[in-house]
């Protein structure tokens, strides 16, 4: 991001570190907790917790900002979540232990909070998505650098093949790591761009649409199996996605008109209608 700023893609902005700390902690928390949840829980439970992020965003935005979507929009979100659940949860939702439940719920809560902050912090700090990402990344890197030796086998004493220090960093492996890092930056940037331009809830709907594309692409291009259950889930999800998109577009079109009408004084409205102003 600093390199992009140097070449003039955006103007870097200095933001106080304390104001960026919650965002950095939220990013690190959702990365670590999601990985831990996938490690100790079944895939089915992990998928359910990921799908639960969208309704969690709705609840948190109401608690934090008093913001609540309309009933029809919430219904469309429910339809999307049901469809994605039917399409992706293929194994039994097994909960192995209480720790798995706690970690899964915490991962969902932190992920939803981070997504909300990704939008609210842009408005609060008057920073663009690129400026905010470039500003909080050093703090996130520092926190991850502290947590990696705690959660990952380092191989300080025995550099076995399964440890970070024992891994053979071939040119091919280094290239793959570099490509993954670049793609990670692009994913983070796209997250801030989508949430900043729309909302955290819309970002989740876009993410579910990505899941539908992956499932469909796997069937058409890689000969993946497409059961009736998965097909039904995709169709249900697409109904909800199309409905949500239609309502979002209608809101975006009607919002400027509502603002324009509310900004007009009664005298201006009469003059526009061709009526004479009342005598003083």
mmCIF file of N, CA and C in Angstrom, residues 124-258:
data_model
loop_
_atom_site.group_PDB
_atom_site.id
_atom_site.type_symbol
_atom_site.label_atom_id
_atom_site.label_comp_id
_atom_site.label_asym_id
_atom_site.label_seq_id
_atom_site.Cartn_x
_atom_site.Cartn_y
_atom_site.Cartn_z
ATOM 1 N N UNK A 124 -15.721 8.249 10.194
ATOM 2 C CA UNK A 124 -15.265 8.888 11.428
ATOM 3 C C UNK A 124 -13.928 9.590 11.245
ATOM 4 N N UNK A 125 -12.997 8.939 10.542
ATOM 5 C CA UNK A 125 -11.654 9.481 10.375
ATOM 6 C C UNK A 125 -11.492 10.264 9.079
ATOM 7 N N UNK A 126 -12.563 10.366 8.274
ATOM 8 C CA UNK A 126 -12.509 11.090 7.002
ATOM 9 C C UNK A 126 -11.350 10.569 6.132
ATOM 10 N N UNK A 127 -11.289 9.261 6.017
ATOM 11 C CA UNK A 127 -10.210 8.628 5.257
ATOM 12 C C UNK A 127 -10.811 7.701 4.206
ATOM 13 N N UNK A 128 -10.149 7.599 3.071
ATOM 14 C CA UNK A 128 -10.594 6.683 2.031
ATOM 15 C C UNK A 128 -10.216 5.255 2.412
ATOM 16 N N UNK A 129 -10.722 4.302 1.643
ATOM 17 C CA UNK A 129 -10.411 2.906 1.924
ATOM 18 C C UNK A 129 -8.914 2.634 1.834
ATOM 19 N N UNK A 130 -8.255 3.206 0.838
ATOM 20 C CA UNK A 130 -6.805 2.998 0.676
ATOM 21 C C UNK A 130 -6.021 3.641 1.813
ATOM 22 N N UNK A 131 -6.417 4.834 2.209
ATOM 23 C CA UNK A 131 -5.729 5.522 3.309
ATOM 24 C C UNK A 131 -5.864 4.752 4.623
ATOM 25 N N UNK A 132 -7.053 4.251 4.889
ATOM 26 C CA UNK A 132 -7.284 3.529 6.139
ATOM 27 C C UNK A 132 -6.535 2.199 6.149
ATOM 28 N N UNK A 133 -6.558 1.491 5.038
ATOM 29 C CA UNK A 133 -5.852 0.208 4.949
ATOM 30 C C UNK A 133 -4.351 0.408 5.124
ATOM 31 N N UNK A 134 -3.807 1.434 4.477
ATOM 32 C CA UNK A 134 -2.366 1.701 4.589
ATOM 33 C C UNK A 134 -1.976 2.134 6.001
ATOM 34 N N UNK A 135 -2.895 2.807 6.707
ATOM 35 C CA UNK A 135 -2.581 3.334 8.032
ATOM 36 C C UNK A 135 -2.599 2.264 9.114
ATOM 37 N N UNK A 136 -3.548 1.314 9.040
ATOM 38 C CA UNK A 136 -3.650 0.348 10.140
ATOM 39 C C UNK A 136 -2.869 -0.951 9.889
ATOM 40 N N UNK A 137 -2.376 -1.165 8.682
ATOM 41 C CA UNK A 137 -1.659 -2.394 8.366
ATOM 42 C C UNK A 137 -0.419 -2.613 9.233
ATOM 43 N N UNK A 138 0.419 -1.584 9.518
ATOM 44 C CA UNK A 138 1.585 -1.832 10.393
ATOM 45 C C UNK A 138 1.202 -2.355 11.775
ATOM 46 N N UNK A 139 0.129 -1.828 12.362
ATOM 47 C CA UNK A 139 -0.305 -2.327 13.660
ATOM 48 C C UNK A 139 -0.780 -3.777 13.559
ATOM 49 N N UNK A 140 -1.513 -4.083 12.500
ATOM 50 C CA UNK A 140 -1.991 -5.453 12.316
ATOM 51 C C UNK A 140 -0.821 -6.418 12.130
ATOM 52 N N UNK A 141 0.196 -6.007 11.375
ATOM 53 C CA UNK A 141 1.375 -6.852 11.176
ATOM 54 C C UNK A 141 2.098 -7.107 12.495
ATOM 55 N N UNK A 142 2.194 -6.082 13.319
ATOM 56 C CA UNK A 142 2.862 -6.234 14.619
ATOM 57 C C UNK A 142 2.099 -7.218 15.506
ATOM 58 N N UNK A 143 0.778 -7.091 15.556
ATOM 59 C CA UNK A 143 -0.032 -7.991 16.376
ATOM 60 C C UNK A 143 0.052 -9.431 15.864
ATOM 61 N N UNK A 144 0.008 -9.610 14.553
ATOM 62 C CA UNK A 144 0.137 -10.950 13.985
ATOM 63 C C UNK A 144 1.515 -11.539 14.258
ATOM 64 N N UNK A 145 2.546 -10.683 14.204
ATOM 65 C CA UNK A 145 3.901 -11.152 14.513
ATOM 66 C C UNK A 145 4.030 -11.652 15.941
ATOM 67 N N UNK A 146 3.253 -11.073 16.854
ATOM 68 C CA UNK A 146 3.270 -11.533 18.245
ATOM 69 C C UNK A 146 2.502 -12.841 18.398
ATOM 70 N N UNK A 147 1.387 -12.983 17.665
ATOM 71 C CA UNK A 147 0.518 -14.143 17.834
ATOM 72 C C UNK A 147 0.997 -15.382 17.071
ATOM 73 N N UNK A 148 1.722 -15.196 15.979
ATOM 74 C CA UNK A 148 2.159 -16.342 15.173
ATOM 75 C C UNK A 148 2.977 -17.343 15.991
ATOM 76 N N UNK A 149 3.982 -16.921 16.767
ATOM 77 C CA UNK A 149 4.731 -17.912 17.555
ATOM 78 C C UNK A 149 3.879 -18.607 18.615
ATOM 79 N N UNK A 150 2.748 -18.012 18.996
ATOM 80 C CA UNK A 150 1.889 -18.626 20.008
ATOM 81 C C UNK A 150 1.026 -19.727 19.404
ATOM 82 N N UNK A 151 0.491 -19.489 18.204
ATOM 83 C CA UNK A 151 -0.455 -20.427 17.610
ATOM 84 C C UNK A 151 0.161 -21.341 16.555
ATOM 85 N N UNK A 152 1.351 -21.048 16.088
ATOM 86 C CA UNK A 152 1.968 -21.848 15.036
ATOM 87 C C UNK A 152 3.239 -22.517 15.541
ATOM 88 N N UNK A 153 3.520 -23.741 15.074
ATOM 89 C CA UNK A 153 4.777 -24.413 15.448
ATOM 90 C C UNK A 153 5.972 -23.730 14.777
ATOM 91 N N UNK A 154 6.832 -23.135 15.556
ATOM 92 C CA UNK A 154 7.953 -22.379 15.006
ATOM 93 C C UNK A 154 9.162 -23.258 14.697
ATOM 94 N N UNK A 155 9.422 -24.245 15.546
ATOM 95 C CA UNK A 155 10.601 -25.087 15.351
ATOM 96 C C UNK A 155 11.870 -24.455 15.875
ATOM 97 N N UNK A 156 11.776 -23.777 17.054
ATOM 98 C CA UNK A 156 12.954 -23.125 17.622
ATOM 99 C C UNK A 156 14.041 -24.146 17.932
ATOM 100 N N UNK A 157 13.647 -25.298 18.488
ATOM 101 C CA UNK A 157 14.627 -26.320 18.872
ATOM 102 C C UNK A 157 14.787 -27.389 17.804
ATOM 103 N N UNK A 158 13.693 -27.854 17.290
ATOM 104 C CA UNK A 158 13.716 -28.902 16.272
ATOM 105 C C UNK A 158 13.068 -28.386 15.003
ATOM 106 N N UNK A 159 13.844 -28.116 14.000
ATOM 107 C CA UNK A 159 13.330 -27.574 12.750
ATOM 108 C C UNK A 159 12.778 -28.696 11.870
ATOM 109 N N UNK A 160 11.675 -29.274 12.338
ATOM 110 C CA UNK A 160 11.026 -30.359 11.606
ATOM 111 C C UNK A 160 10.311 -29.791 10.381
ATOM 112 N N UNK A 161 9.990 -30.646 9.405
ATOM 113 C CA UNK A 161 9.348 -30.154 8.179
ATOM 114 C C UNK A 161 8.018 -29.444 8.414
ATOM 115 N N UNK A 162 7.317 -29.774 9.498
ATOM 116 C CA UNK A 162 6.026 -29.158 9.739
ATOM 117 C C UNK A 162 6.078 -27.824 10.446
ATOM 118 N N UNK A 163 7.264 -27.290 10.713
ATOM 119 C CA UNK A 163 7.413 -26.022 11.426
ATOM 120 C C UNK A 163 7.757 -24.895 10.451
ATOM 121 N N UNK A 164 7.593 -23.649 10.924
ATOM 122 C CA UNK A 164 7.896 -22.509 10.057
ATOM 123 C C UNK A 164 9.382 -22.417 9.726
ATOM 124 N N UNK A 165 10.231 -22.641 10.725
ATOM 125 C CA UNK A 165 11.670 -22.559 10.483
ATOM 126 C C UNK A 165 12.198 -23.777 9.740
ATOM 127 N N UNK A 166 11.470 -24.882 9.821
ATOM 128 C CA UNK A 166 11.911 -26.095 9.139
ATOM 129 C C UNK A 166 11.367 -26.238 7.725
ATOM 130 N N UNK A 167 10.516 -25.325 7.321
ATOM 131 C CA UNK A 167 9.945 -25.415 5.982
ATOM 132 C C UNK A 167 10.989 -25.058 4.929
ATOM 133 N N UNK A 168 10.961 -25.773 3.808
ATOM 134 C CA UNK A 168 11.926 -25.517 2.730
ATOM 135 C C UNK A 168 11.371 -24.440 1.804
ATOM 136 N N UNK A 169 11.937 -23.254 1.916
ATOM 137 C CA UNK A 169 11.453 -22.113 1.139
ATOM 138 C C UNK A 169 12.107 -22.104 -0.239
ATOM 139 N N UNK A 170 11.544 -22.894 -1.146
ATOM 140 C CA UNK A 170 12.033 -22.958 -2.517
ATOM 141 C C UNK A 170 11.573 -21.726 -3.287
ATOM 142 N N UNK A 171 12.188 -21.443 -4.441
ATOM 143 C CA UNK A 171 11.718 -20.297 -5.258
ATOM 144 C C UNK A 171 10.230 -20.379 -5.583
ATOM 145 N N UNK A 172 9.750 -21.590 -5.854
ATOM 146 C CA UNK A 172 8.322 -21.741 -6.137
ATOM 147 C C UNK A 172 7.463 -21.411 -4.933
ATOM 148 N N UNK A 173 7.911 -21.833 -3.747
ATOM 149 C CA UNK A 173 7.156 -21.551 -2.530
ATOM 150 C C UNK A 173 7.158 -20.058 -2.220
ATOM 151 N N UNK A 174 8.303 -19.412 -2.390
ATOM 152 C CA UNK A 174 8.386 -17.971 -2.146
ATOM 153 C C UNK A 174 7.505 -17.188 -3.113
ATOM 154 N N UNK A 175 7.460 -17.648 -4.375
ATOM 155 C CA UNK A 175 6.597 -17.001 -5.361
ATOM 156 C C UNK A 175 5.131 -17.133 -4.964
ATOM 157 N N UNK A 176 4.752 -18.339 -4.510
ATOM 158 C CA UNK A 176 3.368 -18.558 -4.077
ATOM 159 C C UNK A 176 3.025 -17.691 -2.871
ATOM 160 N N UNK A 177 3.977 -17.544 -1.939
ATOM 161 C CA UNK A 177 3.758 -16.701 -0.756
ATOM 162 C C UNK A 177 3.583 -15.242 -1.176
ATOM 163 N N UNK A 178 4.411 -14.778 -2.107
ATOM 164 C CA UNK A 178 4.323 -13.398 -2.576
ATOM 165 C C UNK A 178 2.994 -13.138 -3.280
ATOM 166 N N UNK A 179 2.573 -14.074 -4.137
ATOM 167 C CA UNK A 179 1.292 -13.917 -4.837
ATOM 168 C C UNK A 179 0.151 -13.902 -3.836
ATOM 169 N N UNK A 180 0.219 -14.782 -2.820
ATOM 170 C CA UNK A 180 -0.824 -14.823 -1.799
ATOM 171 C C UNK A 180 -0.894 -13.506 -1.030
ATOM 172 N N UNK A 181 0.284 -12.923 -0.754
ATOM 173 C CA UNK A 181 0.312 -11.646 -0.036
ATOM 174 C C UNK A 181 -0.330 -10.536 -0.860
ATOM 175 N N UNK A 182 -0.016 -10.491 -2.149
ATOM 176 C CA UNK A 182 -0.602 -9.469 -3.027
ATOM 177 C C UNK A 182 -2.109 -9.649 -3.128
ATOM 178 N N UNK A 183 -2.548 -10.906 -3.282
ATOM 179 C CA UNK A 183 -3.981 -11.163 -3.356
ATOM 180 C C UNK A 183 -4.674 -10.815 -2.041
ATOM 181 N N UNK A 184 -3.978 -11.050 -0.921
ATOM 182 C CA UNK A 184 -4.541 -10.686 0.380
ATOM 183 C C UNK A 184 -4.758 -9.191 0.509
ATOM 184 N N UNK A 185 -3.802 -8.401 0.005
ATOM 185 C CA UNK A 185 -3.946 -6.942 0.026
ATOM 186 C C UNK A 185 -5.134 -6.517 -0.831
ATOM 187 N N UNK A 186 -5.277 -7.142 -2.002
ATOM 188 C CA UNK A 186 -6.387 -6.794 -2.889
ATOM 189 C C UNK A 186 -7.729 -7.162 -2.268
ATOM 190 N N UNK A 187 -7.770 -8.305 -1.573
ATOM 191 C CA UNK A 187 -9.017 -8.700 -0.908
ATOM 192 C C UNK A 187 -9.371 -7.702 0.194
ATOM 193 N N UNK A 188 -8.372 -7.318 0.996
ATOM 194 C CA UNK A 188 -8.629 -6.344 2.062
ATOM 195 C C UNK A 188 -9.074 -5.003 1.482
ATOM 196 N N UNK A 189 -8.427 -4.584 0.398
ATOM 197 C CA UNK A 189 -8.799 -3.317 -0.234
ATOM 198 C C UNK A 189 -10.217 -3.375 -0.783
ATOM 199 N N UNK A 190 -10.559 -4.498 -1.422
ATOM 200 C CA UNK A 190 -11.913 -4.632 -1.956
ATOM 201 C C UNK A 190 -12.950 -4.639 -0.843
ATOM 202 N N UNK A 191 -12.580 -5.213 0.318
ATOM 203 C CA UNK A 191 -13.487 -5.203 1.470
ATOM 204 C C UNK A 191 -13.814 -3.778 1.884
ATOM 205 N N UNK A 192 -12.784 -2.937 2.023
ATOM 206 C CA UNK A 192 -12.987 -1.548 2.426
ATOM 207 C C UNK A 192 -13.738 -0.765 1.351
ATOM 208 N N UNK A 193 -13.454 -1.047 0.081
ATOM 209 C CA UNK A 193 -14.117 -0.331 -1.002
ATOM 210 C C UNK A 193 -15.610 -0.652 -1.043
ATOM 211 N N UNK A 194 -15.944 -1.937 -0.941
ATOM 212 C CA UNK A 194 -17.352 -2.338 -1.010
ATOM 213 C C UNK A 194 -18.120 -1.825 0.200
ATOM 214 N N UNK A 195 -17.558 -2.005 1.401
ATOM 215 C CA UNK A 195 -18.254 -1.570 2.612
ATOM 216 C C UNK A 195 -18.358 -0.051 2.649
ATOM 217 N N UNK A 196 -17.284 0.651 2.247
ATOM 218 C CA UNK A 196 -17.316 2.110 2.246
ATOM 219 C C UNK A 196 -18.319 2.682 1.264
ATOM 220 N N UNK A 197 -18.506 2.006 0.115
ATOM 221 C CA UNK A 197 -19.427 2.499 -0.901
ATOM 222 C C UNK A 197 -20.864 2.065 -0.649
ATOM 223 N N UNK A 198 -21.035 0.928 0.034
ATOM 224 C CA UNK A 198 -22.386 0.408 0.274
ATOM 225 C C UNK A 198 -22.622 0.255 1.776
ATOM 226 N N UNK A 199 -22.513 -0.978 2.277
ATOM 227 C CA UNK A 199 -22.704 -1.241 3.702
ATOM 228 C C UNK A 199 -22.110 -2.597 4.041
ATOM 229 N N UNK A 200 -21.986 -2.868 5.333
ATOM 230 C CA UNK A 200 -21.463 -4.157 5.780
ATOM 231 C C UNK A 200 -22.402 -5.291 5.383
ATOM 232 N N UNK A 201 -23.696 -5.042 5.441
ATOM 233 C CA UNK A 201 -24.667 -6.076 5.069
ATOM 234 C C UNK A 201 -24.569 -6.402 3.584
ATOM 235 N N UNK A 202 -24.446 -5.365 2.758
ATOM 236 C CA UNK A 202 -24.291 -5.595 1.322
ATOM 237 C C UNK A 202 -23.019 -6.370 1.023
ATOM 238 N N UNK A 203 -21.951 -6.095 1.772
ATOM 239 C CA UNK A 203 -20.695 -6.832 1.589
ATOM 240 C C UNK A 203 -20.916 -8.323 1.831
ATOM 241 N N UNK A 204 -21.709 -8.677 2.842
ATOM 242 C CA UNK A 204 -21.985 -10.079 3.110
ATOM 243 C C UNK A 204 -22.800 -10.715 1.991
ATOM 244 N N UNK A 205 -23.765 -9.964 1.452
ATOM 245 C CA UNK A 205 -24.552 -10.495 0.336
ATOM 246 C C UNK A 205 -23.656 -10.723 -0.878
ATOM 247 N N UNK A 206 -22.731 -9.803 -1.131
ATOM 248 C CA UNK A 206 -21.770 -9.979 -2.227
ATOM 249 C C UNK A 206 -20.915 -11.227 -1.987
ATOM 250 N N UNK A 207 -20.516 -11.445 -0.727
ATOM 251 C CA UNK A 207 -19.739 -12.632 -0.401
ATOM 252 C C UNK A 207 -20.507 -13.914 -0.660
ATOM 253 N N UNK A 208 -21.805 -13.920 -0.355
ATOM 254 C CA UNK A 208 -22.623 -15.107 -0.628
ATOM 255 C C UNK A 208 -22.804 -15.304 -2.134
ATOM 256 N N UNK A 209 -22.895 -14.208 -2.880
ATOM 257 C CA UNK A 209 -22.968 -14.319 -4.337
ATOM 258 C C UNK A 209 -21.681 -14.926 -4.892
ATOM 259 N N UNK A 210 -20.555 -14.572 -4.280
ATOM 260 C CA UNK A 210 -19.273 -15.184 -4.673
ATOM 261 C C UNK A 210 -19.319 -16.694 -4.448
ATOM 262 N N UNK A 211 -19.908 -17.124 -3.334
ATOM 263 C CA UNK A 211 -20.037 -18.558 -3.063
ATOM 264 C C UNK A 211 -20.860 -19.247 -4.139
ATOM 265 N N UNK A 212 -21.951 -18.606 -4.567
ATOM 266 C CA UNK A 212 -22.789 -19.167 -5.627
ATOM 267 C C UNK A 212 -21.983 -19.307 -6.919
ATOM 268 N N UNK A 213 -21.181 -18.284 -7.245
ATOM 269 C CA UNK A 213 -20.361 -18.338 -8.463
ATOM 270 C C UNK A 213 -19.338 -19.470 -8.375
ATOM 271 N N UNK A 214 -18.729 -19.651 -7.199
ATOM 272 C CA UNK A 214 -17.745 -20.722 -7.022
ATOM 273 C C UNK A 214 -18.395 -22.090 -7.218
ATOM 274 N N UNK A 215 -19.567 -22.277 -6.611
ATOM 275 C CA UNK A 215 -20.258 -23.567 -6.745
ATOM 276 C C UNK A 215 -20.669 -23.812 -8.195
ATOM 277 N N UNK A 216 -21.206 -22.780 -8.853
ATOM 278 C CA UNK A 216 -21.601 -22.931 -10.245
ATOM 279 C C UNK A 216 -20.406 -23.137 -11.169
ATOM 280 N N UNK A 217 -19.323 -22.381 -10.919
ATOM 281 C CA UNK A 217 -18.118 -22.543 -11.734
ATOM 282 C C UNK A 217 -17.496 -23.913 -11.581
ATOM 283 N N UNK A 218 -17.532 -24.446 -10.364
ATOM 284 C CA UNK A 218 -17.006 -25.799 -10.155
ATOM 285 C C UNK A 218 -17.776 -26.836 -10.938
ATOM 286 N N UNK A 219 -19.075 -26.638 -11.068
ATOM 287 C CA UNK A 219 -19.905 -27.592 -11.821
ATOM 288 C C UNK A 219 -19.681 -27.469 -13.325
ATOM 289 N N UNK A 220 -19.644 -26.235 -13.842
ATOM 290 C CA UNK A 220 -19.561 -26.031 -15.288
ATOM 291 C C UNK A 220 -18.146 -26.216 -15.843
ATOM 292 N N UNK A 221 -17.121 -25.872 -15.052
ATOM 293 C CA UNK A 221 -15.757 -25.876 -15.587
ATOM 294 C C UNK A 221 -14.868 -26.988 -15.037
ATOM 295 N N UNK A 222 -15.207 -27.556 -13.886
ATOM 296 C CA UNK A 222 -14.341 -28.566 -13.274
ATOM 297 C C UNK A 222 -15.064 -29.875 -12.978
ATOM 298 N N UNK A 223 -16.275 -30.017 -13.533
ATOM 299 C CA UNK A 223 -17.043 -31.264 -13.421
ATOM 300 C C UNK A 223 -17.330 -31.664 -11.971
ATOM 301 N N UNK A 224 -17.511 -30.685 -11.099
ATOM 302 C CA UNK A 224 -17.919 -30.991 -9.728
ATOM 303 C C UNK A 224 -19.363 -31.505 -9.728
ATOM 304 N N UNK A 225 -19.654 -32.347 -8.754
ATOM 305 C CA UNK A 225 -21.012 -32.866 -8.657
ATOM 306 C C UNK A 225 -21.976 -31.760 -8.213
ATOM 307 N N UNK A 226 -23.187 -31.816 -8.736
ATOM 308 C CA UNK A 226 -24.221 -30.843 -8.389
ATOM 309 C C UNK A 226 -25.478 -31.613 -7.975
ATOM 310 N N UNK A 227 -25.609 -31.816 -6.677
ATOM 311 C CA UNK A 227 -26.769 -32.541 -6.174
ATOM 312 C C UNK A 227 -28.009 -31.654 -6.244
ATOM 313 N N UNK A 228 -29.183 -32.278 -6.130
ATOM 314 C CA UNK A 228 -30.418 -31.504 -6.130
ATOM 315 C C UNK A 228 -30.475 -30.566 -4.936
ATOM 316 N N UNK A 229 -29.919 -31.020 -3.827
ATOM 317 C CA UNK A 229 -29.899 -30.178 -2.627
ATOM 318 C C UNK A 229 -29.070 -28.916 -2.856
ATOM 319 N N UNK A 230 -27.902 -29.075 -3.451
ATOM 320 C CA UNK A 230 -27.051 -27.915 -3.724
ATOM 321 C C UNK A 230 -27.695 -26.994 -4.759
ATOM 322 N N UNK A 231 -28.286 -27.583 -5.797
ATOM 323 C CA UNK A 231 -28.950 -26.774 -6.817
ATOM 324 C C UNK A 231 -30.103 -25.985 -6.219
ATOM 325 N N UNK A 232 -30.881 -26.628 -5.344
ATOM 326 C CA UNK A 232 -31.999 -25.928 -4.704
ATOM 327 C C UNK A 232 -31.490 -24.786 -3.837
ATOM 328 N N UNK A 233 -30.390 -25.019 -3.110
ATOM 329 C CA UNK A 233 -29.812 -23.973 -2.270
ATOM 330 C C UNK A 233 -29.341 -22.783 -3.084
ATOM 331 N N UNK A 234 -28.704 -23.054 -4.229
ATOM 332 C CA UNK A 234 -28.237 -21.967 -5.104
ATOM 333 C C UNK A 234 -29.418 -21.152 -5.623
ATOM 334 N N UNK A 235 -30.496 -21.836 -6.030
ATOM 335 C CA UNK A 235 -31.670 -21.125 -6.546
ATOM 336 C C UNK A 235 -32.306 -20.265 -5.461
ATOM 337 N N UNK A 236 -32.415 -20.804 -4.243
ATOM 338 C CA UNK A 236 -32.990 -20.029 -3.141
ATOM 339 C C UNK A 236 -32.124 -18.804 -2.844
ATOM 340 N N UNK A 237 -30.804 -19.024 -2.799
ATOM 341 C CA UNK A 237 -29.891 -17.907 -2.516
ATOM 342 C C UNK A 237 -29.982 -16.835 -3.594
ATOM 343 N N UNK A 238 -30.061 -17.233 -4.857
ATOM 344 C CA UNK A 238 -30.128 -16.250 -5.944
ATOM 345 C C UNK A 238 -31.427 -15.452 -5.889
ATOM 346 N N UNK A 239 -32.535 -16.082 -5.480
ATOM 347 C CA UNK A 239 -33.787 -15.330 -5.323
ATOM 348 C C UNK A 239 -33.603 -14.227 -4.289
ATOM 349 N N UNK A 240 -32.994 -14.582 -3.145
ATOM 350 C CA UNK A 240 -32.748 -13.582 -2.109
ATOM 351 C C UNK A 240 -31.776 -12.504 -2.549
ATOM 352 N N UNK A 241 -30.706 -12.881 -3.275
ATOM 353 C CA UNK A 241 -29.704 -11.917 -3.739
ATOM 354 C C UNK A 241 -30.323 -10.924 -4.728
ATOM 355 N N UNK A 242 -31.106 -11.443 -5.684
ATOM 356 C CA UNK A 242 -31.734 -10.569 -6.674
ATOM 357 C C UNK A 242 -32.724 -9.626 -6.000
ATOM 358 N N UNK A 243 -33.497 -10.152 -5.069
ATOM 359 C CA UNK A 243 -34.473 -9.328 -4.352
ATOM 360 C C UNK A 243 -33.776 -8.247 -3.531
ATOM 361 N N UNK A 244 -32.719 -8.631 -2.812
ATOM 362 C CA UNK A 244 -31.963 -7.655 -2.016
ATOM 363 C C UNK A 244 -31.361 -6.581 -2.913
ATOM 364 N N UNK A 245 -30.784 -6.990 -4.046
ATOM 365 C CA UNK A 245 -30.172 -6.033 -4.972
ATOM 366 C C UNK A 245 -31.210 -5.053 -5.513
ATOM 367 N N UNK A 246 -32.389 -5.574 -5.860
ATOM 368 C CA UNK A 246 -33.446 -4.707 -6.389
ATOM 369 C C UNK A 246 -33.857 -3.656 -5.362
ATOM 370 N N UNK A 247 -34.033 -4.057 -4.114
ATOM 371 C CA UNK A 247 -34.428 -3.098 -3.078
ATOM 372 C C UNK A 247 -33.316 -2.095 -2.790
ATOM 373 N N UNK A 248 -32.058 -2.536 -2.827
ATOM 374 C CA UNK A 248 -30.933 -1.641 -2.589
ATOM 375 C C UNK A 248 -30.832 -0.582 -3.685
ATOM 376 N N UNK A 249 -31.015 -1.015 -4.935
ATOM 377 C CA UNK A 249 -30.973 -0.072 -6.056
ATOM 378 C C UNK A 249 -32.120 0.927 -5.958
ATOM 379 N N UNK A 250 -33.301 0.462 -5.600
ATOM 380 C CA UNK A 250 -34.442 1.362 -5.449
ATOM 381 C C UNK A 250 -34.191 2.405 -4.366
ATOM 382 N N UNK A 251 -33.578 1.982 -3.260
ATOM 383 C CA UNK A 251 -33.244 2.937 -2.194
ATOM 384 C C UNK A 251 -32.228 3.960 -2.668
ATOM 385 N N UNK A 252 -31.224 3.504 -3.429
ATOM 386 C CA UNK A 252 -30.185 4.419 -3.919
ATOM 387 C C UNK A 252 -30.757 5.441 -4.887
ATOM 388 N N UNK A 253 -31.745 5.028 -5.692
ATOM 389 C CA UNK A 253 -32.341 5.944 -6.660
ATOM 390 C C UNK A 253 -33.267 6.939 -5.972
ATOM 391 N N UNK A 254 -34.023 6.476 -4.983
ATOM 392 C CA UNK A 254 -35.012 7.347 -4.338
ATOM 393 C C UNK A 254 -34.405 8.275 -3.300
ATOM 394 N N UNK A 255 -33.233 7.937 -2.742
ATOM 395 C CA UNK A 255 -32.630 8.756 -1.683
ATOM 396 C C UNK A 255 -32.327 10.183 -2.132
ATOM 397 N N UNK A 256 -31.685 10.423 -3.303
ATOM 398 C CA UNK A 256 -31.426 11.816 -3.715
ATOM 399 C C UNK A 256 -32.710 12.631 -3.898
ATOM 400 N N UNK A 257 -33.752 11.998 -4.425
ATOM 401 C CA UNK A 257 -35.010 12.714 -4.635
ATOM 402 C C UNK A 257 -35.639 13.129 -3.312
ATOM 403 N N UNK A 258 -35.556 12.240 -2.316
ATOM 404 C CA UNK A 258 -36.110 12.552 -1.002
ATOM 405 C C UNK A 258 -35.352 13.706 -0.364
#
